[in-house]
mmCIF file of C-alpha atoms and ligand atoms in Angstrom:
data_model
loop_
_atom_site.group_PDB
_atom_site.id
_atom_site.type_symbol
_atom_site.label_atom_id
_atom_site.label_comp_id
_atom_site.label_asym_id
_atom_site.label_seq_id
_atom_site.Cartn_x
_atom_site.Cartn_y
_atom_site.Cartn_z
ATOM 1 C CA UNK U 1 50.778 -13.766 68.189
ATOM 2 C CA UNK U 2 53.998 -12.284 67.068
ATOM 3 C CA UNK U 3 53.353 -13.767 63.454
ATOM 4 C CA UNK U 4 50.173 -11.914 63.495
ATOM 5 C CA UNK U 5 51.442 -8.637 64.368
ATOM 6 C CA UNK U 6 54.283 -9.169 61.802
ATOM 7 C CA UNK U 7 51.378 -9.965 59.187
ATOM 8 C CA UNK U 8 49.636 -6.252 60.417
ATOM 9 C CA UNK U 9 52.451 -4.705 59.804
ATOM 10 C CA UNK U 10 53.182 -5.762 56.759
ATOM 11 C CA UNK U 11 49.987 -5.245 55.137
ATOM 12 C CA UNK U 12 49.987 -1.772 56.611
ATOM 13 C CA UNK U 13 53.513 -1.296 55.016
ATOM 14 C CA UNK U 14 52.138 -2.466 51.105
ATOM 15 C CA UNK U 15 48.484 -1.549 51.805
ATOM 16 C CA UNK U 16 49.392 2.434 52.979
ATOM 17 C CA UNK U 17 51.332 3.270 49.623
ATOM 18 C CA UNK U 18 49.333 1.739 47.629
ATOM 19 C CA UNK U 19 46.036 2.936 48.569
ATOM 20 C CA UNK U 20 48.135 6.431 48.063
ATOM 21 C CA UNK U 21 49.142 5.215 44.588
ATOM 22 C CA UNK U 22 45.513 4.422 43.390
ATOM 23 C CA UNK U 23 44.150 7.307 45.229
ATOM 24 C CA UNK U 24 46.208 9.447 42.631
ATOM 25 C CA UNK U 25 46.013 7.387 39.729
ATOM 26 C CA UNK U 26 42.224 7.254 39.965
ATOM 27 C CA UNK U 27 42.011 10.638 39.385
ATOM 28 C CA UNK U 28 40.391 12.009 43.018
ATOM 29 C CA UNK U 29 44.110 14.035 43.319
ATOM 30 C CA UNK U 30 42.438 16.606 40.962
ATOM 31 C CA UNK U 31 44.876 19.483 40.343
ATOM 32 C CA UNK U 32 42.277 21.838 38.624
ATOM 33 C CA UNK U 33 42.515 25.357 40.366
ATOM 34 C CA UNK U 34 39.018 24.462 41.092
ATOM 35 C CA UNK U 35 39.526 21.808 43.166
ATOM 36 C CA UNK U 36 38.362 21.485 46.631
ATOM 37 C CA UNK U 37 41.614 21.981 48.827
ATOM 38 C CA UNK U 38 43.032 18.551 49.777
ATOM 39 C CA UNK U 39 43.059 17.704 53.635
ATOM 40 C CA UNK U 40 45.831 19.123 55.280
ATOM 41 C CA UNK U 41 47.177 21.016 52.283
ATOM 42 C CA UNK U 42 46.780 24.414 53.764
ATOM 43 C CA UNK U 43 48.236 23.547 57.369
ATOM 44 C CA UNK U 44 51.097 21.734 55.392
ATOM 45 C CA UNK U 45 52.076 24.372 53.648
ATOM 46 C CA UNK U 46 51.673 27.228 55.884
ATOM 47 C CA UNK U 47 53.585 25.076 58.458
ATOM 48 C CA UNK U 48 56.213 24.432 55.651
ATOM 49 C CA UNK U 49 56.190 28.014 54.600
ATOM 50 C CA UNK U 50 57.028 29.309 58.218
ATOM 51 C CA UNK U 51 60.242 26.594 58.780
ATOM 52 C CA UNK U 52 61.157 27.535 55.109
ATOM 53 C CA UNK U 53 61.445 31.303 56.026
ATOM 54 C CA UNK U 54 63.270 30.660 59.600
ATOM 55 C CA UNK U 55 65.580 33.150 61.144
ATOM 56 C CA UNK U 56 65.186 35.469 58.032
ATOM 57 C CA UNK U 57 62.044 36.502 59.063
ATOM 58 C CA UNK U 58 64.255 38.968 61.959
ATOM 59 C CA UNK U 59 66.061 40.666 59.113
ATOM 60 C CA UNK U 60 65.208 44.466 59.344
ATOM 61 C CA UNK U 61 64.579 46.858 56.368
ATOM 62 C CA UNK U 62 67.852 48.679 55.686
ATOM 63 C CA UNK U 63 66.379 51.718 53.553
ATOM 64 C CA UNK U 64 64.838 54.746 55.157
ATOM 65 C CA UNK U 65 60.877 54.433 54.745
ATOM 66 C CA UNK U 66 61.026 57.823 52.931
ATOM 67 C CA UNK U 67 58.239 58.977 49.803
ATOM 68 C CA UNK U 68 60.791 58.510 47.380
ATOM 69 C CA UNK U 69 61.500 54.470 48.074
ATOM 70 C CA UNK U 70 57.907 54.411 48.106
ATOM 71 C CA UNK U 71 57.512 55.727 45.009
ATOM 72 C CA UNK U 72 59.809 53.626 43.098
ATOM 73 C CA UNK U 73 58.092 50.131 45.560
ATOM 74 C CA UNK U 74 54.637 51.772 43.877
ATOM 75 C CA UNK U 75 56.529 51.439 40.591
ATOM 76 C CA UNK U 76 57.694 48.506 41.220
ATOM 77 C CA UNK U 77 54.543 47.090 41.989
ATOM 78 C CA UNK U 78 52.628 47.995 39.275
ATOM 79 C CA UNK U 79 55.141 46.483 36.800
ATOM 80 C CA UNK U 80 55.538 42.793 38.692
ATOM 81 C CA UNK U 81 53.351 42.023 41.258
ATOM 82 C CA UNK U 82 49.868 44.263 39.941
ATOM 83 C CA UNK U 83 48.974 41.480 37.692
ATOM 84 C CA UNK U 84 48.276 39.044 40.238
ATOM 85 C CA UNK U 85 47.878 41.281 43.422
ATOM 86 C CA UNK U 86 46.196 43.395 42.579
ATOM 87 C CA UNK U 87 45.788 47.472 42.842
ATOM 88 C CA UNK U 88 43.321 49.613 44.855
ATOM 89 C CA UNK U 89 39.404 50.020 43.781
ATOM 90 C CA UNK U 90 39.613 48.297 40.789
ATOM 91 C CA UNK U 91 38.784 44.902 40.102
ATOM 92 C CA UNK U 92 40.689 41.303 40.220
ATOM 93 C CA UNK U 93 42.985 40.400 36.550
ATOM 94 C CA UNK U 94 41.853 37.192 35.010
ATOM 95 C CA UNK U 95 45.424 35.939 36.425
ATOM 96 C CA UNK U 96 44.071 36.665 39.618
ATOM 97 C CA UNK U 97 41.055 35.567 38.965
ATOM 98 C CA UNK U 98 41.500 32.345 38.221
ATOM 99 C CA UNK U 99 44.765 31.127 40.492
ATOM 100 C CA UNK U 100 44.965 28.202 43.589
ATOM 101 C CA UNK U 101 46.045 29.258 45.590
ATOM 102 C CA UNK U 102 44.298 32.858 45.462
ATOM 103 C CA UNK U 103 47.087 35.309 45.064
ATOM 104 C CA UNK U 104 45.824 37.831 47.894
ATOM 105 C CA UNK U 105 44.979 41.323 47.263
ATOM 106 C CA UNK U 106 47.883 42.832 48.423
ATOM 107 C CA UNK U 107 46.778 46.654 48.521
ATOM 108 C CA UNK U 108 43.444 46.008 49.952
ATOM 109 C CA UNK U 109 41.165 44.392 52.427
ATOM 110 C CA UNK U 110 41.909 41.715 54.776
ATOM 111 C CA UNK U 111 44.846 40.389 53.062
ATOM 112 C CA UNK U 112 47.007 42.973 53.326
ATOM 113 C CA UNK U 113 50.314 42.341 55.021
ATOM 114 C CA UNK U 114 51.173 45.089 57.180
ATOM 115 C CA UNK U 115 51.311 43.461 60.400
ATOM 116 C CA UNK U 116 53.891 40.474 58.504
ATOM 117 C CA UNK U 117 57.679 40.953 60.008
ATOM 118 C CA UNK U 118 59.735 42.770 57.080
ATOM 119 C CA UNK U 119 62.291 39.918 56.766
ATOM 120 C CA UNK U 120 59.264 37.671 55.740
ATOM 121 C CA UNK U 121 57.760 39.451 53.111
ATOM 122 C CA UNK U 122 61.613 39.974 51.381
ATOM 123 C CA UNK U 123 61.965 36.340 51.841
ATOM 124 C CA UNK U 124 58.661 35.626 49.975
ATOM 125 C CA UNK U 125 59.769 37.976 47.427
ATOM 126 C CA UNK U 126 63.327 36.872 47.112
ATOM 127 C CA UNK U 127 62.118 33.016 47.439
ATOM 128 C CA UNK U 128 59.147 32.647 45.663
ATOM 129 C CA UNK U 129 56.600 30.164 47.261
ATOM 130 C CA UNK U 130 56.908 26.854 45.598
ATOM 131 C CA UNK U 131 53.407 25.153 44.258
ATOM 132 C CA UNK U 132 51.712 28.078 44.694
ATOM 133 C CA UNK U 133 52.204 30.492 41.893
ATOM 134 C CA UNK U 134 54.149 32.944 43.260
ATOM 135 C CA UNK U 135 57.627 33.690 41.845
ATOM 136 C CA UNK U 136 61.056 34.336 42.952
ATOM 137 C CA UNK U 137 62.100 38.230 42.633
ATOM 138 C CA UNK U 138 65.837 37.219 42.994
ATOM 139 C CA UNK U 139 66.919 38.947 39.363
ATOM 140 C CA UNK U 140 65.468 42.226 40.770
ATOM 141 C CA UNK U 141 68.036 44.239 42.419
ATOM 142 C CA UNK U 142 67.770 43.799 46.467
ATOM 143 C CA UNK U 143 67.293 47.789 46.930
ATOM 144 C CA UNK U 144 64.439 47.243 44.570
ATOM 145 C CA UNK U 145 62.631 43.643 46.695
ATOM 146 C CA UNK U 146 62.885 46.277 50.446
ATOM 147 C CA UNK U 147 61.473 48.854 48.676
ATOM 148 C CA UNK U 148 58.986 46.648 47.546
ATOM 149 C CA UNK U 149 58.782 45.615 51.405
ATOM 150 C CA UNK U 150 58.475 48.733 52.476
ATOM 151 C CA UNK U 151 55.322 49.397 49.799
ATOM 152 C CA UNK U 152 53.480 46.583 51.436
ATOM 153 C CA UNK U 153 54.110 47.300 55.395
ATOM 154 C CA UNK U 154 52.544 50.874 54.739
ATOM 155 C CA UNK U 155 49.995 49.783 52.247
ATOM 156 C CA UNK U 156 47.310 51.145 54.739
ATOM 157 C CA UNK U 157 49.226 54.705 55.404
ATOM 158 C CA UNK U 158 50.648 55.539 51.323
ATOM 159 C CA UNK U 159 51.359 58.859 50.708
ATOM 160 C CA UNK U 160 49.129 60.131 47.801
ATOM 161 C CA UNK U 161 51.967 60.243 44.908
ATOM 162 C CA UNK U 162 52.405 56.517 45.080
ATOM 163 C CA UNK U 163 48.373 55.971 45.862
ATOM 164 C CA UNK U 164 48.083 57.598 42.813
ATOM 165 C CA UNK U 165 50.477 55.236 41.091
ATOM 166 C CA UNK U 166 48.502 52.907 42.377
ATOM 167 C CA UNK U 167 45.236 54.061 41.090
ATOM 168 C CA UNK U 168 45.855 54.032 37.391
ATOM 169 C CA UNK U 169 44.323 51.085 35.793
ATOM 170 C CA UNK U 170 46.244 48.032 34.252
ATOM 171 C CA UNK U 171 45.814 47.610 30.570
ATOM 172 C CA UNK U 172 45.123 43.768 30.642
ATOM 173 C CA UNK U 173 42.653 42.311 29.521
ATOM 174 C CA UNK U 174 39.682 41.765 31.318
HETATM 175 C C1 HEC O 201 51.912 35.073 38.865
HETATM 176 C C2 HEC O 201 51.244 35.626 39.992
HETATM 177 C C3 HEC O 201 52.051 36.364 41.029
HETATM 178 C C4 HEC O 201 52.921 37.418 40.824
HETATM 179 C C5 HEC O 201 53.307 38.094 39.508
HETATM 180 C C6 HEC O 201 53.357 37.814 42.137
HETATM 181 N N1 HEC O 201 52.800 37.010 43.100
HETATM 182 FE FE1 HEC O 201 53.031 37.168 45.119
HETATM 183 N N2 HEC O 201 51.853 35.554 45.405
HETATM 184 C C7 HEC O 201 51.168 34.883 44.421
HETATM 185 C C8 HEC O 201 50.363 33.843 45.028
HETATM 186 C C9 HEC O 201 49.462 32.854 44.317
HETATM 187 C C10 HEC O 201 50.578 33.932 46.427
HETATM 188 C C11 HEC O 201 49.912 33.075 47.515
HETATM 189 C C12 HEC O 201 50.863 32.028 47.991
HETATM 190 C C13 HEC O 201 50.302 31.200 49.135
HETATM 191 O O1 HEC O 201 49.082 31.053 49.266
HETATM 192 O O2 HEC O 201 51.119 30.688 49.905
HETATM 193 C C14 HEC O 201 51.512 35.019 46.624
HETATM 194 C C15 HEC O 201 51.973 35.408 47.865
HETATM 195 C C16 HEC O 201 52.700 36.570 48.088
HETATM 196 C C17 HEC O 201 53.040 37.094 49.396
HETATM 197 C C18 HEC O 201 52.653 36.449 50.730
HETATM 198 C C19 HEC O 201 51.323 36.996 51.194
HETATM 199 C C20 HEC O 201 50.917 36.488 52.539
HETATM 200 O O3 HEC O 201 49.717 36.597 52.864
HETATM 201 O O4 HEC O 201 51.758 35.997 53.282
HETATM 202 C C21 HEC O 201 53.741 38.249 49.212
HETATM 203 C C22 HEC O 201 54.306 39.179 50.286
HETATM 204 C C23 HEC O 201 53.857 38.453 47.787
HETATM 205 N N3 HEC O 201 53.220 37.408 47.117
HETATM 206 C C24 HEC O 201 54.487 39.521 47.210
HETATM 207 C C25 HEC O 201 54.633 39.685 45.832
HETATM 208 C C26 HEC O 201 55.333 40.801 45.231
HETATM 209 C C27 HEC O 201 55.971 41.948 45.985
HETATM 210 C C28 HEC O 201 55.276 40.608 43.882
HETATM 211 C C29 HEC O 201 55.910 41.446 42.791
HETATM 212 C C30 HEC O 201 57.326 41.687 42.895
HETATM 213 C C31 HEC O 201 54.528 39.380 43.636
HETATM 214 N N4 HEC O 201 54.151 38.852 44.840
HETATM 215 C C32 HEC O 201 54.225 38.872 42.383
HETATM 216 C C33 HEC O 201 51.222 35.133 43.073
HETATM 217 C C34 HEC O 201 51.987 36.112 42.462
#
C-alpha cells in the first residue's frame, strides 16, 4: 500500500510539471493580444494586484482639489496617459485598440475610477502594473502623479477648462 501511494505521488510530482512544460511548448500558451484569457489569469492578477498595492491604498491626496491642479492633471493626461486611455467623445487610439489587457477608458463610461481609494490609483501610477502594459510614472514629479489622481477621482464632475483640455483631439494616427 504505502509503495503505491509513494508511486502516486511521484508520478504526480514528474507528471504535473511536465504536462505544464508541454502545455507551453505546444503552443496552446498563446500570448497574442487576441488570445482567449487563460483560466484564472484575471482572478490571479487582480488578487495579485490588490496584495501588491497593500497599505498604500490608505494614503490620502495631499494637494487641494482646486481648478488649477486640475488643469495641469488634464495636461498631464493628455501628454502620457491619452494615448492609451483615452479622452472624452472621441474614439479608441490604435494603442488602445489593440492592447491585452484593454487599457480602460479612463474619462468615460463604466471604467472610470472615481469610486477607486486615491492611494491606489497613485500606486498604479507610481508602480506600473507588470504584464499588463501599463507603465510606471515614477520619473514624473510626485506633485505631478496626485494631480493626475485627483484628474481621475473627479473625472465625472471636471470643471469645463480642463473638459475642454480634454476635448481636443490627439494627432495620432488612426
Ligand atoms: C501604453 C499604454 C498605457 C499608458 C501610456 C498608460 N496606461 Fe494606465 N493602464 C494601461 C493598461 C493596459 C491598464 C490595465 C491594467 C490591468 O488590466 O490591470 C492600465 C491601468 C491603469 C489604471 C488602473 C485602472 C483600474 O481600473 O484599476 C490606472 C489608474 C491607470 N492605468 C492610470 C494611468 C495614468 C494616469 C497614465 C498616464 C500618466 C497611464 N495610465 C498611462 C495602459 C497604459
Amino acid at each position: 500500500m504505502k509503495v503505491l501511494v509513494l508511486g502516486v505521488l511521484v508520478g504526480l510530482l514528474v507528471l504535473f510539471p511536465l504536462s505544464v512544460y508541454l502545455y507551453v511548448r505546444l503552443g496552446f500558451l498563446s500570448l497574442a493580444t487576441t488570445a482567449r484569457p487563460l483560466p484564472l489569469e484575471e482572478f490571479l492578477a487582480k488578487t495579485a494586484l490588490h496584495a501588491s498595492i497593500g497599505s498604500a491604498a490608505d494614503r490620502k491626496n495631499p494637494l487641494a482639489p482646486t481648478e488649477e491642479n486640475l488643469l495641469a492633471g488634464a495636461k498631464e493626461y493628455r501628454d502620457y496617459c491619452a494615448v492609451c486611455h483615452g479622452l472624452p467623445g472621441q474614439p479608441k487610439t490604435p494603442f488602445a485598440a489593440g492592447m491585452f489587457p484593454p487599457a480602460p477608458q479612463l474619462l468615460e463610461g463604466p471604467s472610470m475610477v472615481t469610486d477607486d481609494l486615491d492611494g491606489a490609483t497613485f500606486w498604479k501610477i507610481s508602480n506600473g502594473i507588470r504584464l499588463s502594459g501599463m507603465p510606471r510614472f515614477d520619473t514624473m514629479p510626485e506633485s505631478a502623479r496626485w494631480q493626475l489622481t485627483m484628474l481621475l477621482k473627479n473625472a465625472d464632475k471636471l470643471p469645463l477648462p480642463a473638459q475642454a483640455i480634454l476635448r481636443q483631439p490627439l494627432a495620432m494616427p488612426r
